[in-house]
mmCIF file of C-alpha atoms in Angstrom:
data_model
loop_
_atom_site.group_PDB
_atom_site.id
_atom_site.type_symbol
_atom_site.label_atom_id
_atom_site.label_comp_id
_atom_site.label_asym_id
_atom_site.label_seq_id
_atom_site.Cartn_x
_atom_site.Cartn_y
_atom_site.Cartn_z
ATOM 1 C CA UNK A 1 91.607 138.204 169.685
ATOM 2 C CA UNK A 2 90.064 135.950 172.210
ATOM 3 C CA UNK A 3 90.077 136.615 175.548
ATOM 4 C CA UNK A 4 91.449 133.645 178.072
ATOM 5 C CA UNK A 5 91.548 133.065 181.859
ATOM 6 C CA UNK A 6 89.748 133.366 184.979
ATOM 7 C CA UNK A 7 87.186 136.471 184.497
ATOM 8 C CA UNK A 8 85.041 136.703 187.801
ATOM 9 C CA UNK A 9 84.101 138.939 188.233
ATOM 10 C CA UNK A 10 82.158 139.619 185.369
ATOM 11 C CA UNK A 11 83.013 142.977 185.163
ATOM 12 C CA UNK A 12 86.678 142.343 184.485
ATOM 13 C CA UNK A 13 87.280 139.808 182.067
ATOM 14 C CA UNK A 14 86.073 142.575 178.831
ATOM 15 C CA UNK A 15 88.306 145.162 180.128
ATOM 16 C CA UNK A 16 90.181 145.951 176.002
ATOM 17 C CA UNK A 17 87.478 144.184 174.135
ATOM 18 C CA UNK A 18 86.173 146.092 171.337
ATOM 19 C CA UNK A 19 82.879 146.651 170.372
ATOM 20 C CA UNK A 20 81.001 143.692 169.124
ATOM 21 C CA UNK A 21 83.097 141.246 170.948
ATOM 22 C CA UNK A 22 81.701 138.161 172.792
ATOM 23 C CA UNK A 23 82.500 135.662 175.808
ATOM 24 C CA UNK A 24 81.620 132.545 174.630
ATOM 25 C CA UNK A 25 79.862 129.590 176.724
ATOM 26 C CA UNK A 26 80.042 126.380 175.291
ATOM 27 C CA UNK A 27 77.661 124.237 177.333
ATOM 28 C CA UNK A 28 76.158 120.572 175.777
ATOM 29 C CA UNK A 29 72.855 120.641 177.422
ATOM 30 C CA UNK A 30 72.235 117.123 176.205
ATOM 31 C CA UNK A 31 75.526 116.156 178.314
ATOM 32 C CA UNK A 32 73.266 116.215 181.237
ATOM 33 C CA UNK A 33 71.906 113.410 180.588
ATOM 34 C CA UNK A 34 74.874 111.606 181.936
ATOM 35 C CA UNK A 35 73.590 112.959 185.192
ATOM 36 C CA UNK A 36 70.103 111.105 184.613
ATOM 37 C CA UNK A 37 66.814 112.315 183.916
ATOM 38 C CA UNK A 38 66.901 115.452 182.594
ATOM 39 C CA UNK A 39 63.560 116.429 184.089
ATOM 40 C CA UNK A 40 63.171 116.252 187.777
ATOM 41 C CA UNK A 41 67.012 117.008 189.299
ATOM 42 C CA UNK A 42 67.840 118.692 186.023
ATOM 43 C CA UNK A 43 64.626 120.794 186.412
ATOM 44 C CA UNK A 44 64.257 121.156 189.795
ATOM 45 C CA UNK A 45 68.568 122.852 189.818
ATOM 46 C CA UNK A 46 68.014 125.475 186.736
ATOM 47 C CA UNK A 47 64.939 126.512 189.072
ATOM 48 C CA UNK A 48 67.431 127.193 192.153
ATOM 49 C CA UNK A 49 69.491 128.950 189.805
ATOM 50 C CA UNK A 50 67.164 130.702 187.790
ATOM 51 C CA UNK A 51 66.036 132.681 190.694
ATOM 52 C CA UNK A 52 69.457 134.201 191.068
ATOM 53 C CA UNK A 53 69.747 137.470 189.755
ATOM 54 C CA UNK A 54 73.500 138.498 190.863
ATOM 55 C CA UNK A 55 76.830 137.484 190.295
ATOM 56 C CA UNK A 56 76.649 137.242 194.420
ATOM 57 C CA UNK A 57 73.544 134.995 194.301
ATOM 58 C CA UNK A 58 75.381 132.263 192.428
ATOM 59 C CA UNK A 59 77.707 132.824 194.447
ATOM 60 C CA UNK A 60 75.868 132.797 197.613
ATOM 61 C CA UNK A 61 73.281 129.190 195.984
ATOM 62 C CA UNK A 62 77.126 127.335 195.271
ATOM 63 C CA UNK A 63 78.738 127.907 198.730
ATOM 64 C CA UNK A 64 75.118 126.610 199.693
ATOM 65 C CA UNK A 65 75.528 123.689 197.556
ATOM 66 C CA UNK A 66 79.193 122.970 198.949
ATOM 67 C CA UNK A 67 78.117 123.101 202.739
ATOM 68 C CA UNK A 68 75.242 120.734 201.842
ATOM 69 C CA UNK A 69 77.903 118.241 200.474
ATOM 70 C CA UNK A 70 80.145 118.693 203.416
ATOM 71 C CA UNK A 71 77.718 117.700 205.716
ATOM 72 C CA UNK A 72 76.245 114.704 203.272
ATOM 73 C CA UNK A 73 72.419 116.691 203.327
ATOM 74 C CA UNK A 74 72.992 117.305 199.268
ATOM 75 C CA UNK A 75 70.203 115.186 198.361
ATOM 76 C CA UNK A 76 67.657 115.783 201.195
ATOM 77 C CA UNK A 77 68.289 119.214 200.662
ATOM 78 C CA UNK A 78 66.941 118.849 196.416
ATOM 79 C CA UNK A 79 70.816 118.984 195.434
ATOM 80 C CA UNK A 80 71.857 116.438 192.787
ATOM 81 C CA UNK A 81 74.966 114.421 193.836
ATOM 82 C CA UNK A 82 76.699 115.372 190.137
ATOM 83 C CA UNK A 83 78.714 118.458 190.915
ATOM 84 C CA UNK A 84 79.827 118.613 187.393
ATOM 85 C CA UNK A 85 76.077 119.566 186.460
ATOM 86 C CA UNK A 86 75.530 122.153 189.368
ATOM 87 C CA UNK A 87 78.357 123.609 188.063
ATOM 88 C CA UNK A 88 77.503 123.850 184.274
ATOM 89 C CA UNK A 89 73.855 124.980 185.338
ATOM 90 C CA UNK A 90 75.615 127.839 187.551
ATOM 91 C CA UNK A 91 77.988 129.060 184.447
ATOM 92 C CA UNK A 92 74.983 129.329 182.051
ATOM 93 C CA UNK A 93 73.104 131.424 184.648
ATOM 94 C CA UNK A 94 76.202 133.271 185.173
ATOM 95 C CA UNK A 95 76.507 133.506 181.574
ATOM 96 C CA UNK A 96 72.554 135.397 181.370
ATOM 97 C CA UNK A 97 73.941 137.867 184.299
ATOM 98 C CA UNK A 98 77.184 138.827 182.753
ATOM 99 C CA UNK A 99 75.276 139.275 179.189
ATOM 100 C CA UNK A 100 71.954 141.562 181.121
ATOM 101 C CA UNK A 101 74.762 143.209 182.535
ATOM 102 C CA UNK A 102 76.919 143.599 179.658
ATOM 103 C CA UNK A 103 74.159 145.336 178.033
ATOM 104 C CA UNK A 104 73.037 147.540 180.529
ATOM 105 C CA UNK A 105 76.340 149.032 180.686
ATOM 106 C CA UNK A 106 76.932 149.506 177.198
ATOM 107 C CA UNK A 107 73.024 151.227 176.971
ATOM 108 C CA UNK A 108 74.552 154.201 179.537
ATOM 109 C CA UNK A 109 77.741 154.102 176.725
ATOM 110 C CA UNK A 110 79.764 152.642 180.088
ATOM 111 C CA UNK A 111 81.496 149.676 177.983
ATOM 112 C CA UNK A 112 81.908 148.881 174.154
ATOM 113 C CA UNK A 113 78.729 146.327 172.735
ATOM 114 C CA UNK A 114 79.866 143.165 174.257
ATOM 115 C CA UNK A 115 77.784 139.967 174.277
ATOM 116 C CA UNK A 116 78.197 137.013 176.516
ATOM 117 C CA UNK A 117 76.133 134.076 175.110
ATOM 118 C CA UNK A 118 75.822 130.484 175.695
ATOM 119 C CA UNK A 119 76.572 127.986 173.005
ATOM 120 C CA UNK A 120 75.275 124.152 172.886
ATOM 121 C CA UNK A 121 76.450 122.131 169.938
ATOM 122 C CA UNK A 122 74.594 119.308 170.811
ATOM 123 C CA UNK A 123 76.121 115.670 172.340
ATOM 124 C CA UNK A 124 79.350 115.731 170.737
ATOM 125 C CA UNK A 125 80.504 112.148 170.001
ATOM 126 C CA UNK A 126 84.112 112.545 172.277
ATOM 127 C CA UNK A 127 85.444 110.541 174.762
ATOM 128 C CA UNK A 128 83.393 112.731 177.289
ATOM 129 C CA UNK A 129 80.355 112.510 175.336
ATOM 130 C CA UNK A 130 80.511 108.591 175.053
ATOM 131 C CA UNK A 131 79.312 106.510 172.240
ATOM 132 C CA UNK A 132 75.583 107.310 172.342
ATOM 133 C CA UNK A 133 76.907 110.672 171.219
ATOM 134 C CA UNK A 134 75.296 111.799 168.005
ATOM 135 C CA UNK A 135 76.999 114.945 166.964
ATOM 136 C CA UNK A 136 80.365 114.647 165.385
ATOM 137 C CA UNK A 137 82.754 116.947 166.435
ATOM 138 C CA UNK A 138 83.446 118.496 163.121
ATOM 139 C CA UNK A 139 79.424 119.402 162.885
ATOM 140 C CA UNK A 140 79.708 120.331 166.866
ATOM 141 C CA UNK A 141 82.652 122.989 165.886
ATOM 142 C CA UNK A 142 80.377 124.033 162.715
ATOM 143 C CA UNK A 143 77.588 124.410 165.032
ATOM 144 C CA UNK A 144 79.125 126.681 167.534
ATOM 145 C CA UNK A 145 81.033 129.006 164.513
ATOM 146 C CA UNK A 146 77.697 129.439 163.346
ATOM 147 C CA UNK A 147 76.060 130.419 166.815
ATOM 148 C CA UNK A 148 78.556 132.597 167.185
ATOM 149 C CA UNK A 149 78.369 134.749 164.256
ATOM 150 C CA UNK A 150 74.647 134.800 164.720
ATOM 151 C CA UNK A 151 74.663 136.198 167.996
ATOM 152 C CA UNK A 152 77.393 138.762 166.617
ATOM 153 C CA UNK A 153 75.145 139.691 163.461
ATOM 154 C CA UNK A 154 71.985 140.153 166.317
ATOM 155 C CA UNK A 155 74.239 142.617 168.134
ATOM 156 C CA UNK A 156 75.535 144.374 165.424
ATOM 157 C CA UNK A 157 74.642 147.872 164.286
ATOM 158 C CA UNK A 158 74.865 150.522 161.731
ATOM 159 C CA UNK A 159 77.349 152.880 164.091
ATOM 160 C CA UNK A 160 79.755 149.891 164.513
#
């Protein structure tokens, strides 16, 4: 039964999961592309976040990102002025922390074998996406069923 609602922290949200359940991100990496060039901003704001090893850090690298925008220094500061993709790039860091945690915990038998994953089905052709989109949703909602049982079949084991 899926699990809805605000979960930060982290270590909340799984509370009555059972074993082999997963939090599911669904990020469209190619969406950022509506933000530009993919390389430099794009690039230069999964660095910032990629350094962050903490719930707190993200934390710590948004507030960062909001003062910087308060104060109109975003972009001299190596900020990108889309705060739609600062935030996606901070959930799918978030996302890596929550899973390295996840499985740390369930290693010292803590919490139950829960994965938290990212999912990208590609640039779904929505009203969101646009009309250069070239994934149709029906093959995007395939695409993230079968990502999803994947990532359950990798965490899966005998004892289960």
């Amino acid at each position: 039964e899926p699990v809805t609602g605000k979960w930060l922290p982290a270590n909340s949200g799984y509370k009555g999961m059972r074993k082999g359940g997963c939090i599911v991100n669904i990020v469209c990496k190619s969406s950022f592309s509506m933000a530009g060039d993919l390389g430099g901003p794009f690039q230069t704001l999964q660095e910032k976040f990629e350094r962050c090893t903490s719930e707190t850090a993200i934390v710590m690298l948004l507030t960062e990102y909001l003062g910087h925008v308060a104060s109109g220094t975003h972009i001299n500061a190596g900020w990108p002025s889309n705060p739609y993709l600062v935030s996606k790039v901070a959930l799918e860091r978030l996302t890596h922390i929550v899973d390295t945690s996840l499985e740390s915990l369930a290693a010292k038998r803590y919490e139950p074998d829960i994965r938290c994953f990212s999912v990208d089905p590609g640039w779904i052709k929505t009203k969101m996406g646009g009309p250069d989109a070239t994934v149709p949703v029906e093959e995007g909602a395939r695409l993230v069923v079968r990502q999803i049982l994947n990532n359950m079949k990798e965490s899966c084991t005998t004892d289960q």
